[in-house]
Coordinates of C-alpha atoms in Angstrom, one line a residue:
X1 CA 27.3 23.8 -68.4
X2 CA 25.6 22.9 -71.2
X3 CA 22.9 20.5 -72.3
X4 CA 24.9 17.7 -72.8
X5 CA 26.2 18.1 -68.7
X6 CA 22.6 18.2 -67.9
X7 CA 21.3 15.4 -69.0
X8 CA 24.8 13.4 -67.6
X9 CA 23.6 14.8 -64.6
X10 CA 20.2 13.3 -64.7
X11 CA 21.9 9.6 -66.2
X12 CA 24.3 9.5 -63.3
X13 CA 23.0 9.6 -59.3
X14 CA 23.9 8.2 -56.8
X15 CA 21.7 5.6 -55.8
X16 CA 21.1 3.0 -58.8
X17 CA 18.8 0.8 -56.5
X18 CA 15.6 3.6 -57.5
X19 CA 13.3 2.0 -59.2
X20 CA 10.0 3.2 -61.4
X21 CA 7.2 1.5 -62.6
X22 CA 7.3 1.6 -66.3
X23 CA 4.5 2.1 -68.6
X24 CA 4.0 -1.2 -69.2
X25 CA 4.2 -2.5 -65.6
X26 CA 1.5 -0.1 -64.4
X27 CA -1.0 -1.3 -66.5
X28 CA -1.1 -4.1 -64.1
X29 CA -1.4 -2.4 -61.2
X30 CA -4.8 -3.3 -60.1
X31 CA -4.2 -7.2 -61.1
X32 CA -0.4 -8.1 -59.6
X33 CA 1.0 -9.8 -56.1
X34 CA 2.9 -8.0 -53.4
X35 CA 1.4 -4.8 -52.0
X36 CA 1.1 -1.0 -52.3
X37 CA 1.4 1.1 -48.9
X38 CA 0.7 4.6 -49.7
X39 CA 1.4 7.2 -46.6
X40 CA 0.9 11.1 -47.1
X41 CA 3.8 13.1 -46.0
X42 CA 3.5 16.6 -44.6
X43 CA 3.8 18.4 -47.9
X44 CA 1.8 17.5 -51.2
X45 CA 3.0 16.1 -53.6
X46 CA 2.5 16.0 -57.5
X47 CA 2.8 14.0 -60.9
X48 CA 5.6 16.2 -62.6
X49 CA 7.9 14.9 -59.8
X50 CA 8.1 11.1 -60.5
X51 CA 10.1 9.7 -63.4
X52 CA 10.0 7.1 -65.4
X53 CA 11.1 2.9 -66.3
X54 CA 10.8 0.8 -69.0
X55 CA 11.6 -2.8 -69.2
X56 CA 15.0 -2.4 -69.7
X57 CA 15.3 1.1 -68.0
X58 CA 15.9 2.2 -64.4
X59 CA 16.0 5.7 -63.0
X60 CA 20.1 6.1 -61.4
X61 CA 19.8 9.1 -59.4
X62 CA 18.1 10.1 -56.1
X63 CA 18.7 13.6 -55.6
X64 CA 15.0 14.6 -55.9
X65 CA 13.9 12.9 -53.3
X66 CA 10.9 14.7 -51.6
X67 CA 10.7 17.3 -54.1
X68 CA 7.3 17.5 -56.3
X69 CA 4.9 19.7 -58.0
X70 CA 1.5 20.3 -59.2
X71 CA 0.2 20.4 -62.6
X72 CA -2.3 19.2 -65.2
X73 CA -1.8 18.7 -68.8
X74 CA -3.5 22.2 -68.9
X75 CA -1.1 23.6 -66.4
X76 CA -3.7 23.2 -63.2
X77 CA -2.3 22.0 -60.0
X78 CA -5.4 19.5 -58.7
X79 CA -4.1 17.0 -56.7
X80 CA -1.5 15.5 -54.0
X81 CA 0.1 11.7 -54.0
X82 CA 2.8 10.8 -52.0
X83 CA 5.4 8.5 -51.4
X84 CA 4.3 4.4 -52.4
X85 CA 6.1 1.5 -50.9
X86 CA 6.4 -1.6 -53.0
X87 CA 6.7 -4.9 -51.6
X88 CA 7.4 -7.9 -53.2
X89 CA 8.3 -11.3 -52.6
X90 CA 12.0 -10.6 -53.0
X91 CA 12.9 -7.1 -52.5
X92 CA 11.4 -3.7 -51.4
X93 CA 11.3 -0.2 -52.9
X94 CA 10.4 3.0 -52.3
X95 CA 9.3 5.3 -54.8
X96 CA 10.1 8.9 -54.4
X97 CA 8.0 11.5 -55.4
X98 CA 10.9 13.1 -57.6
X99 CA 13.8 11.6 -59.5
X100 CA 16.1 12.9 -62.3
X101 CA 14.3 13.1 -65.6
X102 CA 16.3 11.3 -67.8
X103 CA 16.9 7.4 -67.2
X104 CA 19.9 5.3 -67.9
X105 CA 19.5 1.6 -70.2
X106 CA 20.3 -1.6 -67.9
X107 CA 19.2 -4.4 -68.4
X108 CA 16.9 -4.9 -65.3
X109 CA 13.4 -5.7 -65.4
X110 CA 11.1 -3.6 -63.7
X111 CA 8.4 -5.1 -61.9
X112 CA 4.6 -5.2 -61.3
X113 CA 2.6 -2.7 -59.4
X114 CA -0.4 -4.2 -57.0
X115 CA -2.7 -3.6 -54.6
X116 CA -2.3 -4.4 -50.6
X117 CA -4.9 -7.0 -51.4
X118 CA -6.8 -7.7 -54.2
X119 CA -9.3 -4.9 -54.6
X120 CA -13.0 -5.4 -55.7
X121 CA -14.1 -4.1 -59.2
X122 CA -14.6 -0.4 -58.8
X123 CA -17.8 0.8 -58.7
X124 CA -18.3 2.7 -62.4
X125 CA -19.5 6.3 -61.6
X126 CA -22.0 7.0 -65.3
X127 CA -22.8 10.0 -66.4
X128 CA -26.0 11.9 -65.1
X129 CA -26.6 14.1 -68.7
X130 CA -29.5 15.3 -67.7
X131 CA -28.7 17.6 -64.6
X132 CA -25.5 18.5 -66.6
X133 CA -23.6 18.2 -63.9
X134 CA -20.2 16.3 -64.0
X135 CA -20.3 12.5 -63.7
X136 CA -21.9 11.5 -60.4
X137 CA -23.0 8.3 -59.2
X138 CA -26.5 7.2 -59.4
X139 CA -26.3 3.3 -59.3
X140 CA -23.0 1.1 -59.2
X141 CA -22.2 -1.1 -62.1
X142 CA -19.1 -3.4 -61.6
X143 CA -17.6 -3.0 -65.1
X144 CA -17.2 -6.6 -65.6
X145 CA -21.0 -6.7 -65.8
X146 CA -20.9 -3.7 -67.9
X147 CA -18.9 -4.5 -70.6
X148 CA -21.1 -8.2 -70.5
X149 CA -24.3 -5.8 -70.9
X150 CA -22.9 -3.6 -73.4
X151 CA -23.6 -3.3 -77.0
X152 CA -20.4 -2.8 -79.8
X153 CA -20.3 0.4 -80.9
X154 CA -17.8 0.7 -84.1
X155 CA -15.8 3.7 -83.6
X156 CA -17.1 6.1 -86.5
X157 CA -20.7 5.6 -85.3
X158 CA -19.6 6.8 -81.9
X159 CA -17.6 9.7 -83.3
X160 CA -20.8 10.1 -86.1
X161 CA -23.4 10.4 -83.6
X162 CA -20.9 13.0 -80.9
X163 CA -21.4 15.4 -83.9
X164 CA -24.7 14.9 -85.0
X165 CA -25.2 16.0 -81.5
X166 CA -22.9 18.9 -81.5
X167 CA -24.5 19.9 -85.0
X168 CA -27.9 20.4 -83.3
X169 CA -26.9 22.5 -80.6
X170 CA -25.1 24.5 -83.0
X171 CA -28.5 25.4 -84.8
X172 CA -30.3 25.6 -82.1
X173 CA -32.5 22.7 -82.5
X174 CA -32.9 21.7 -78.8
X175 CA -35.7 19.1 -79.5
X176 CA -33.5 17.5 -81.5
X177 CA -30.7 17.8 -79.4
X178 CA -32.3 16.6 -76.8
X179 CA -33.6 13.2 -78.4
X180 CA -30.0 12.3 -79.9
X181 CA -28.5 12.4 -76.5
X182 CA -30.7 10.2 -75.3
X183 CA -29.8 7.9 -78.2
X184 CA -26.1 8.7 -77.7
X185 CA -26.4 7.7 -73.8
X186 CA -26.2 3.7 -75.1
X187 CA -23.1 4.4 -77.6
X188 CA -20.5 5.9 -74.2
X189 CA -19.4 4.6 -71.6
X190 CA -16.3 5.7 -69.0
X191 CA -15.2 2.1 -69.5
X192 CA -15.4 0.9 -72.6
X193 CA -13.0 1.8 -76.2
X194 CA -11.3 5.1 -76.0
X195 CA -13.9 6.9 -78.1
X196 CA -17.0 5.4 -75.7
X197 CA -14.4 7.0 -72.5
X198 CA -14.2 10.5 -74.5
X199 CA -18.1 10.4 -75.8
X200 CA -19.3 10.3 -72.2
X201 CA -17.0 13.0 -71.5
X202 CA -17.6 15.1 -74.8
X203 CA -21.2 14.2 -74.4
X204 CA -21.6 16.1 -70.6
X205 CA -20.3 19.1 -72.1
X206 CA -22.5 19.3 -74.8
X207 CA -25.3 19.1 -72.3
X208 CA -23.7 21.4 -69.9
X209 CA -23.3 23.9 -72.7
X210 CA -27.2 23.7 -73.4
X211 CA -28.1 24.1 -69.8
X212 CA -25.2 27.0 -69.1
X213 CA -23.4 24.6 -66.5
X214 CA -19.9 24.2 -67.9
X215 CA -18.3 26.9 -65.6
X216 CA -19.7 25.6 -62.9
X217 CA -18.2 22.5 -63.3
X218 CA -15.0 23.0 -65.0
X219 CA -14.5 25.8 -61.7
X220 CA -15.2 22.1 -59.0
X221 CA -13.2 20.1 -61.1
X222 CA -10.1 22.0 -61.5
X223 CA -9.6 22.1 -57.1
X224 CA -11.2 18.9 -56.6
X225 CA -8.9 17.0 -54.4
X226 CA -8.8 13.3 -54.2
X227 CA -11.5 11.5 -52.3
X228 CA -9.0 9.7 -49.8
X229 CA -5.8 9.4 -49.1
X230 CA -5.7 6.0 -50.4
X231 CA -6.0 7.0 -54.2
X232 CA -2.7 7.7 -55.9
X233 CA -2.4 11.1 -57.4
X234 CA -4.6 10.9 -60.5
X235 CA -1.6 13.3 -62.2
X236 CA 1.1 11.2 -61.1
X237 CA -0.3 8.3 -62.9
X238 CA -0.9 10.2 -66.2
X239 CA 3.2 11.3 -65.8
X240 CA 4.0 7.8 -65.4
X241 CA 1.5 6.3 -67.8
X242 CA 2.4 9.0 -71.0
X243 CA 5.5 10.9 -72.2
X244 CA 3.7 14.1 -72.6
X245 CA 5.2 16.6 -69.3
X246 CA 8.7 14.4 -69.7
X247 CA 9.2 16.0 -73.2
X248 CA 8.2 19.3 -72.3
X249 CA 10.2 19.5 -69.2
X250 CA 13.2 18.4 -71.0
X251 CA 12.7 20.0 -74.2
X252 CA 12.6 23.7 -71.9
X253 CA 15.5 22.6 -69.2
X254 CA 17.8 21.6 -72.5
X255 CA 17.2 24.4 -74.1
X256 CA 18.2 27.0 -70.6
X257 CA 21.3 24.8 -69.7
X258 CA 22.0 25.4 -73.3
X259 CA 21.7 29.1 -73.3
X260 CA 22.6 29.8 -70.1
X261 CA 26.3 27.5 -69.9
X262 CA 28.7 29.9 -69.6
X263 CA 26.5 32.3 -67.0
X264 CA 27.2 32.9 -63.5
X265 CA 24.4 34.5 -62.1
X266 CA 21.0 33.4 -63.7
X267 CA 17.7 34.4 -63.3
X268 CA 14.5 31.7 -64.2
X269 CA 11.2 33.0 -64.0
X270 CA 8.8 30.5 -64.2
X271 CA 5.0 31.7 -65.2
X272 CA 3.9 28.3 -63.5
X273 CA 6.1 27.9 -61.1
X274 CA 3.5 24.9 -59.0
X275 CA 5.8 23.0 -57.1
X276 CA 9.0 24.0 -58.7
X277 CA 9.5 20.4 -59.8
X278 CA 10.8 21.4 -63.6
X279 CA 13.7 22.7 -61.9
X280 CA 14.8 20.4 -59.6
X281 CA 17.5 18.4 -62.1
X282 CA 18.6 21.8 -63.9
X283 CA 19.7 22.9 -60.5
X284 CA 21.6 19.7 -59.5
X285 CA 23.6 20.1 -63.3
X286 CA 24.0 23.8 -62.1
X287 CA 25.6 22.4 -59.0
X288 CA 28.2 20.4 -60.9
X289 CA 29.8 22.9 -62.8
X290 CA 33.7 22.2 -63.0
X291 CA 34.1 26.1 -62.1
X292 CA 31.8 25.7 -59.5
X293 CA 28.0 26.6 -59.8
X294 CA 26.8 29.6 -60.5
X295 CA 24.5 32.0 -58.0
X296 CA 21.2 31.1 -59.4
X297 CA 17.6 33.0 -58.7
X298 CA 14.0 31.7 -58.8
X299 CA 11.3 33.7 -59.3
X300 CA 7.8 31.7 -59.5
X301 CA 4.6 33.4 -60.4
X302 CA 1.4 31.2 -59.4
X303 CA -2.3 31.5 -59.0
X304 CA -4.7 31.3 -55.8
X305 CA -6.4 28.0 -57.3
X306 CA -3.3 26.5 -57.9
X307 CA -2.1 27.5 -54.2
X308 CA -5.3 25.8 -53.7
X309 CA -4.5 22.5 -55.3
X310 CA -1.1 22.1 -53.8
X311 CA -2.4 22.8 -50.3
X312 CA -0.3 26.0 -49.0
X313 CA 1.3 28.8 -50.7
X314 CA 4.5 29.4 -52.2
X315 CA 6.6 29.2 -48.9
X316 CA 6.4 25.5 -49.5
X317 CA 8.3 25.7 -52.9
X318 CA 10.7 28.1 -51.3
X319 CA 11.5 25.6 -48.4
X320 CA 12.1 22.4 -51.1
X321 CA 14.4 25.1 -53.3
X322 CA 16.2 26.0 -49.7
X323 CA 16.3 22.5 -48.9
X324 CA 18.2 21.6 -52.5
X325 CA 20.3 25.0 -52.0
X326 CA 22.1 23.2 -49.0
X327 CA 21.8 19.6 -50.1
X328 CA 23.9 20.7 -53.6
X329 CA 25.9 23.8 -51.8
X330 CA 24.6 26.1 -54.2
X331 CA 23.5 29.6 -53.8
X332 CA 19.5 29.8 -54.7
X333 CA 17.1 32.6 -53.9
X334 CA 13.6 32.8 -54.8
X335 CA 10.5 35.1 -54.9
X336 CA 7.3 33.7 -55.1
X337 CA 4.8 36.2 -57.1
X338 CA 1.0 34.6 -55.8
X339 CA -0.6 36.8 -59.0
X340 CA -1.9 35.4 -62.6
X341 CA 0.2 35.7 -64.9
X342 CA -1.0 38.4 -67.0
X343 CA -0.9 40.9 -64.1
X344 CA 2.6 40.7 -63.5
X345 CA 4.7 43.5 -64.3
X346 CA 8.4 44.0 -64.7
X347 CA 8.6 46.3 -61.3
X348 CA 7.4 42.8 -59.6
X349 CA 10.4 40.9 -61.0
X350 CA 13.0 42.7 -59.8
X351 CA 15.5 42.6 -62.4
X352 CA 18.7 43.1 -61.9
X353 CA 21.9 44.4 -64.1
X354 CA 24.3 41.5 -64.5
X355 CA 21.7 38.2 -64.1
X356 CA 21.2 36.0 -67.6
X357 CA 17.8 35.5 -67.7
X358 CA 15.8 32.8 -68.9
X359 CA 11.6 32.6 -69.0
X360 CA 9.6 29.5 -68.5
X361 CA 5.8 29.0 -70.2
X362 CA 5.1 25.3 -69.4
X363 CA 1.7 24.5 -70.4
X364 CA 0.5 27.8 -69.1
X365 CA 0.2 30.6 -71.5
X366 CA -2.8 29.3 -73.5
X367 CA -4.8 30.3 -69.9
X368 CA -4.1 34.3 -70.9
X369 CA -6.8 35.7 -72.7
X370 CA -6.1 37.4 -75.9
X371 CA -7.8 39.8 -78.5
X372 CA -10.8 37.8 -78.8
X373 CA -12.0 37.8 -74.8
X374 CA -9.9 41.2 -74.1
X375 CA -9.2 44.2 -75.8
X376 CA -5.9 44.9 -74.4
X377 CA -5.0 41.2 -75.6
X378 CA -3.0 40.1 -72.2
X379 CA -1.6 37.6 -74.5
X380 CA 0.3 39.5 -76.6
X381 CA 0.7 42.1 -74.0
X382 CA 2.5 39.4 -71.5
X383 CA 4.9 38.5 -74.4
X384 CA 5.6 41.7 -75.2
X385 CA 6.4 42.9 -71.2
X386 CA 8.8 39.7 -71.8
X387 CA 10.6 40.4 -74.7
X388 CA 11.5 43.7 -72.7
X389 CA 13.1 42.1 -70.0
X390 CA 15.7 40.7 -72.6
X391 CA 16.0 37.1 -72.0
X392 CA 18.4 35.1 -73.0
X393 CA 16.4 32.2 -73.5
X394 CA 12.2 32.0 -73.4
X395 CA 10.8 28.4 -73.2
X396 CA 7.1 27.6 -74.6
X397 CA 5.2 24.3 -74.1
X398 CA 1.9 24.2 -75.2
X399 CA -0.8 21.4 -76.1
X400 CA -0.9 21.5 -80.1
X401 CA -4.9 22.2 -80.9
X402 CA -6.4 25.2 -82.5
X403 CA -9.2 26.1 -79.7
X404 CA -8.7 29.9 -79.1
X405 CA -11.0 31.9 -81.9
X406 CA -12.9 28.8 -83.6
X407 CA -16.6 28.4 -84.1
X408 CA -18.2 26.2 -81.5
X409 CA -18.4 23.3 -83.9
X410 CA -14.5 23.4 -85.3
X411 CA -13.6 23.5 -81.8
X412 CA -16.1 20.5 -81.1
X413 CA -14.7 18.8 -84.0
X414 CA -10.9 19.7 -82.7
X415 CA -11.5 18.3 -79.5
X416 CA -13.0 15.8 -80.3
X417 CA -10.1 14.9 -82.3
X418 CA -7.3 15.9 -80.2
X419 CA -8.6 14.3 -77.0
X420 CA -9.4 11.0 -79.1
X421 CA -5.7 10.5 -80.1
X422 CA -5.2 11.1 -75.7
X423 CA -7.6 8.6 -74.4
X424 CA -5.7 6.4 -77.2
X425 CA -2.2 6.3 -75.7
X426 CA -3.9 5.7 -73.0
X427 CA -5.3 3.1 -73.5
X428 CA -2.3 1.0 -74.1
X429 CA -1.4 1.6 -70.7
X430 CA -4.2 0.8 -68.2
X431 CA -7.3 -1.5 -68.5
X432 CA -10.5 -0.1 -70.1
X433 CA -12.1 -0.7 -66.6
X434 CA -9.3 0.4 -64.8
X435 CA -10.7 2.6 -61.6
X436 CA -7.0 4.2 -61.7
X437 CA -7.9 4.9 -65.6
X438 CA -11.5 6.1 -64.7
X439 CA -9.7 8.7 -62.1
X440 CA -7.3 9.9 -64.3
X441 CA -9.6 10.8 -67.3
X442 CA -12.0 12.2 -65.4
X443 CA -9.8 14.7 -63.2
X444 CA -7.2 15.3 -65.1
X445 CA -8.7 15.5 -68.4
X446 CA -12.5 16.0 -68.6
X447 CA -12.2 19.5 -66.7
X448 CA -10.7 20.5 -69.8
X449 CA -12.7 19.0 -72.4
X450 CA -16.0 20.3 -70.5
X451 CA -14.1 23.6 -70.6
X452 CA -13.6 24.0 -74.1
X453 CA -17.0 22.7 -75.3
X454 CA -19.3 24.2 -72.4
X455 CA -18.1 27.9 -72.1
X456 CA -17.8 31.3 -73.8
X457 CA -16.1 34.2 -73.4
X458 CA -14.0 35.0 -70.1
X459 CA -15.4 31.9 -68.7
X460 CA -13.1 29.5 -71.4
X461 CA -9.9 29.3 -70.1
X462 CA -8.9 26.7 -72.4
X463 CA -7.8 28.6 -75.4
X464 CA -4.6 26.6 -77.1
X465 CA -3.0 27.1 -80.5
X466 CA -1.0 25.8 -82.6
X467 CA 2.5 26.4 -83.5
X468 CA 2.1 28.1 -85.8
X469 CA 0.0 30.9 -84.2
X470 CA 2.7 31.1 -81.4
X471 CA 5.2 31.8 -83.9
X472 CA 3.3 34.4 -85.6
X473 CA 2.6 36.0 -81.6
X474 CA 6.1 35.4 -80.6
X475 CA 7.8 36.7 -83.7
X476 CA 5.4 40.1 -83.6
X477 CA 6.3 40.3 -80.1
X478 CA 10.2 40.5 -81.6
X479 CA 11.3 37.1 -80.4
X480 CA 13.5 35.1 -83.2
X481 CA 13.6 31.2 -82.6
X482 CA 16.5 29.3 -80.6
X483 CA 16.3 25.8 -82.3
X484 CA 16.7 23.1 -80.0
X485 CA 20.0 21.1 -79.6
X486 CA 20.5 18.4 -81.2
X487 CA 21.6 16.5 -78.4
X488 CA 18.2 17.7 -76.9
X489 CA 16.5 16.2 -79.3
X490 CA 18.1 12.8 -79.3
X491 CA 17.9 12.2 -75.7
X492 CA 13.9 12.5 -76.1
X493 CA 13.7 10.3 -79.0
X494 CA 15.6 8.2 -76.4
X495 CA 12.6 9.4 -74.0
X496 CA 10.3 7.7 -76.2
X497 CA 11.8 4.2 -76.7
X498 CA 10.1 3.6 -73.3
X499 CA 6.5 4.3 -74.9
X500 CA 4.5 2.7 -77.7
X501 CA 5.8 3.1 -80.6
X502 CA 2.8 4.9 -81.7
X503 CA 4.1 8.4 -79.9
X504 CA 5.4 10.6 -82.5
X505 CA 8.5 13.3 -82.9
X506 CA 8.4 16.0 -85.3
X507 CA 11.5 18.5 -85.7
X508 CA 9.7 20.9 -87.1
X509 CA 11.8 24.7 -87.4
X510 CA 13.9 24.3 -84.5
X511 CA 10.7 23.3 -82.5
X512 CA 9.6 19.8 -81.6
X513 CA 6.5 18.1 -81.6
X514 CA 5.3 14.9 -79.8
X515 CA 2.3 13.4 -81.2
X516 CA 0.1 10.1 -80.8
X517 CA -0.1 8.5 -84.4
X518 CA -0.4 11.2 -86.9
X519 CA -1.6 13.8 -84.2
X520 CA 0.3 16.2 -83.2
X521 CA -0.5 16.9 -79.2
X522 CA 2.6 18.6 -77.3
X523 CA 4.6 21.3 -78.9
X524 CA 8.4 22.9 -77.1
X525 CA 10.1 25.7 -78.7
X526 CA 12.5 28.2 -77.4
X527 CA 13.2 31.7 -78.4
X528 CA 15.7 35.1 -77.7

């Protein structure tokens, strides 16, 4: 099997009546007729599981059904969603948690997402900067009324007065600090332009980082689960809504079927493993061999607070592979390793003679500490005890922004930019006042941002690089690069035709990048 199988897989299931909102269509979701039913299942469910629709795109396969997973655009695990139920005038749909990742053209329209009934305006949660404490309420505001009362704000003077305040901390000059906050509190807002959404964000972590309160909240944020049962997953609409976990998961399942198609016993371990959602359509190609699949062996390393997140340990990813071992009559094992990552050691693994291996970094690794927090430099040291398991194929994904080592105010400065060119693509997505819009930015997003600007030390967890600095890790730790396939490649620039035509791909090496205008944000190597 190779990538090209793969991907046929993913084009051709069974049931072409699956439908997904598109990007487009769900930007409309709080305005359209018809009706949403949402109804929790027994087992959570995540963003990374869904797939996507454009207007003249429709998912053709249903062998996912039920399977999800867990994950952030950091690689956190923070939420559950379930199952929805669209009904419309003139048909009904049910959207599945999990569907192949790549679509199939046709020339149906997809349609409009809505509420049961029309909703009020959501109440607007504003940000408290004087407690430093994340976001609470303290008054309602509908935003209608807000966006009446508020003053325009061009973007550089937002962006101008961010780092004036960020320039103060930096030297210390608390007074001053403190008075340019205040001033900056009438230039944000969570729901007005994409640079007033991230100032109120970037603006609570400056203030948690003067009162020493960034942990605290970063640590609440990341295992905050949704409010009620009512809310979609905040995740699944940000995997809906943006391209950015489609490319990765495709970019790293390309390159294994690619490395791995002439194997009959394979080995995956998967250093963020969360609901085991990446691998649900790999399996299914697997499964189809001509010469019949081959025996094929799971090993998923997770963390307690993403065990957290996902609402029961790894036995529930073992019973969805189990469950897909039957349903595709292939044989699947899998060892679930409930450790962080950079305490696993090859004993733990249990290689054995004979297996193909292939290892998985999705959005994960830039959460091990390196020579700049630890002396023994877990980084390195985890790609190292890698490279001497001899895999035939390691997959990397990570966010493209130089965070790790740099001063406080680079990495203000970085963010700043970075998360700038996110709350942009969003933005041509969901409405500005958008309570779906609020959630996702402030769960899925602002954990991270308050992160990276609020915390030192041990206690930043957010430490990306760029490319380039994984190469020079990666190559130390004697990797040599796999380019991607070609065919890869193209079926992701196919990926993107469902997006604004603002997202971005860069060949770059034999790596890609997927960027937002002329920001770079997602990079997907793979290396032997």
């Amino acid at each position: 099997m190779d990538s090209h199988q793969l991907f046929r897989c993913e084009l051709t299931g069974a049931d072409a009546s699956r439908k997904f909102p598109s990007p487009r269509t769900l930007a409309y979701s709080e305005r359209a007729s018809g009706s949403i039913k949402l109804g929790l299942g027994n087992s959570p469910n995540s963003p990374l599981s869904s797939q996507f629709d454009c207007d003249t795109l429709s998912i053709l396969s249903n062998s996912q059904e039920q399977y999800s997973s867990t994950e952030t655009i950091s690689g956190v695990s923070p939420s559950q969603y379930s199952p929805l139920e669209i009904n419309s005038s003139s048909e009904q749909t049910h959207i599945h948690p999990a569907e192949s990742i790549q679509p199939q053209l046709t020339k149906q329209r997809s349609r409009t997402w809505s509420h049961e009934s029309r909703m009020e305006p959501p109440a607007v949660i504003q940000p408290q900067y004087t407690s430093g404490r994340f976001p609470k309420a303290s008054h309602e505001v509908h935003p209608e009324k807000r966006l009446r009362e508020m003053k325009e704000f061009p973007e550089s003077d937002v962006k101008q007065m961010l780092i004036r305040c960020a320039e103060a901390l930096s030297e210390d000059k608390i007074n001053e600090f403190e008075m340019l906050v205040q001033e900056a509190r009438a230039s944000v807002s969570i729901i007005g332009e994409p640079i007033q959404h991230l100032g109120a964000y970037m603006l609570e972590g400056l203030v948690a980082r003067k009162e020493s309160s960034g942990t605290n909240i970063y640590r609440a944020l990341r295992c905050q689960k949704p409010a009620s049962k009512e809310l979609l997953s905040y995740m699944r609409i940000l995997y809906d809504i943006c391209p950015y976990f489609k490319f990765g998961y495709m970019a790293a399942n390309g390159a294994i079927a690619e490395a791995l198609r002439h194997e009959d016993r394979i080995h995956i371990i998967d250093f963020q493993i969360a609901q085991g959602t990446q691998w649900v359509t790999l399996i299914q190609a697997l499964a189809a061999r001509p010469g019949g699949p081959p025996h094929v062996r799971i090993t998923g390393i997770d963390d307690a607070e993403s065990e957290y997140a996902r609402g029961d340990g790894l036995q529930l990813v073992g019973k969805m592979l189990s469950d897909m071992s039957k349903k595709f009559n292939i044989p699947l094992e899998f060892n679930g390793l409930p450790v962080f990552g950079p305490d696993v050691t090859r004993e733990m693994l249990d290689i054995r003679p004979g297996e193909a291996l292939a290892v998985n970094f999705t959005l994960q690794l830039h959460h091990t500490p390196d020579e700049s927090v630890d002396v023994n430099n877990p980084r390195d040291g985890l790609l190292r005890m890698v490279k001497g398991l001899s895999p035939k194929v390691t997959t990397l994904v990570e966010q493209e922004s130089n965070t790790n080592t740099t001063p406080f105010l680079m990495r203000f400065l970085e963010t700043l930019d970075y998360y700038y060119a996110m709350f942009e693509s969003i933005d041509v997505t969901l409405p500005r006042d958008s309570k779906q819009r609020i959630n996702v930015e402030q769960h899925c997003l602002a954990k991270d941002i308050v992160n990276i600007i609020a915390c030192e030390g041990k206690e930043r967890v957010e430490r990306h690089e760029l490319l380039g600095k994984w190469r020079s890790r990666l190559t130390m730790a004697g990797f040599k690069p796999l380019p991607l396939s070609s065919y890869v490649n193209s079926v992701i620039k196919s990926l993107l035709g469902c997006y604004s035509d603002k997202y971005t791909l860069v060949e770059k090496d034999g790596a890609m990048l997927l960027g937002w205008k002329d920001r770079n944000l997602i990079s997907a190597s793979a290396w032997h």
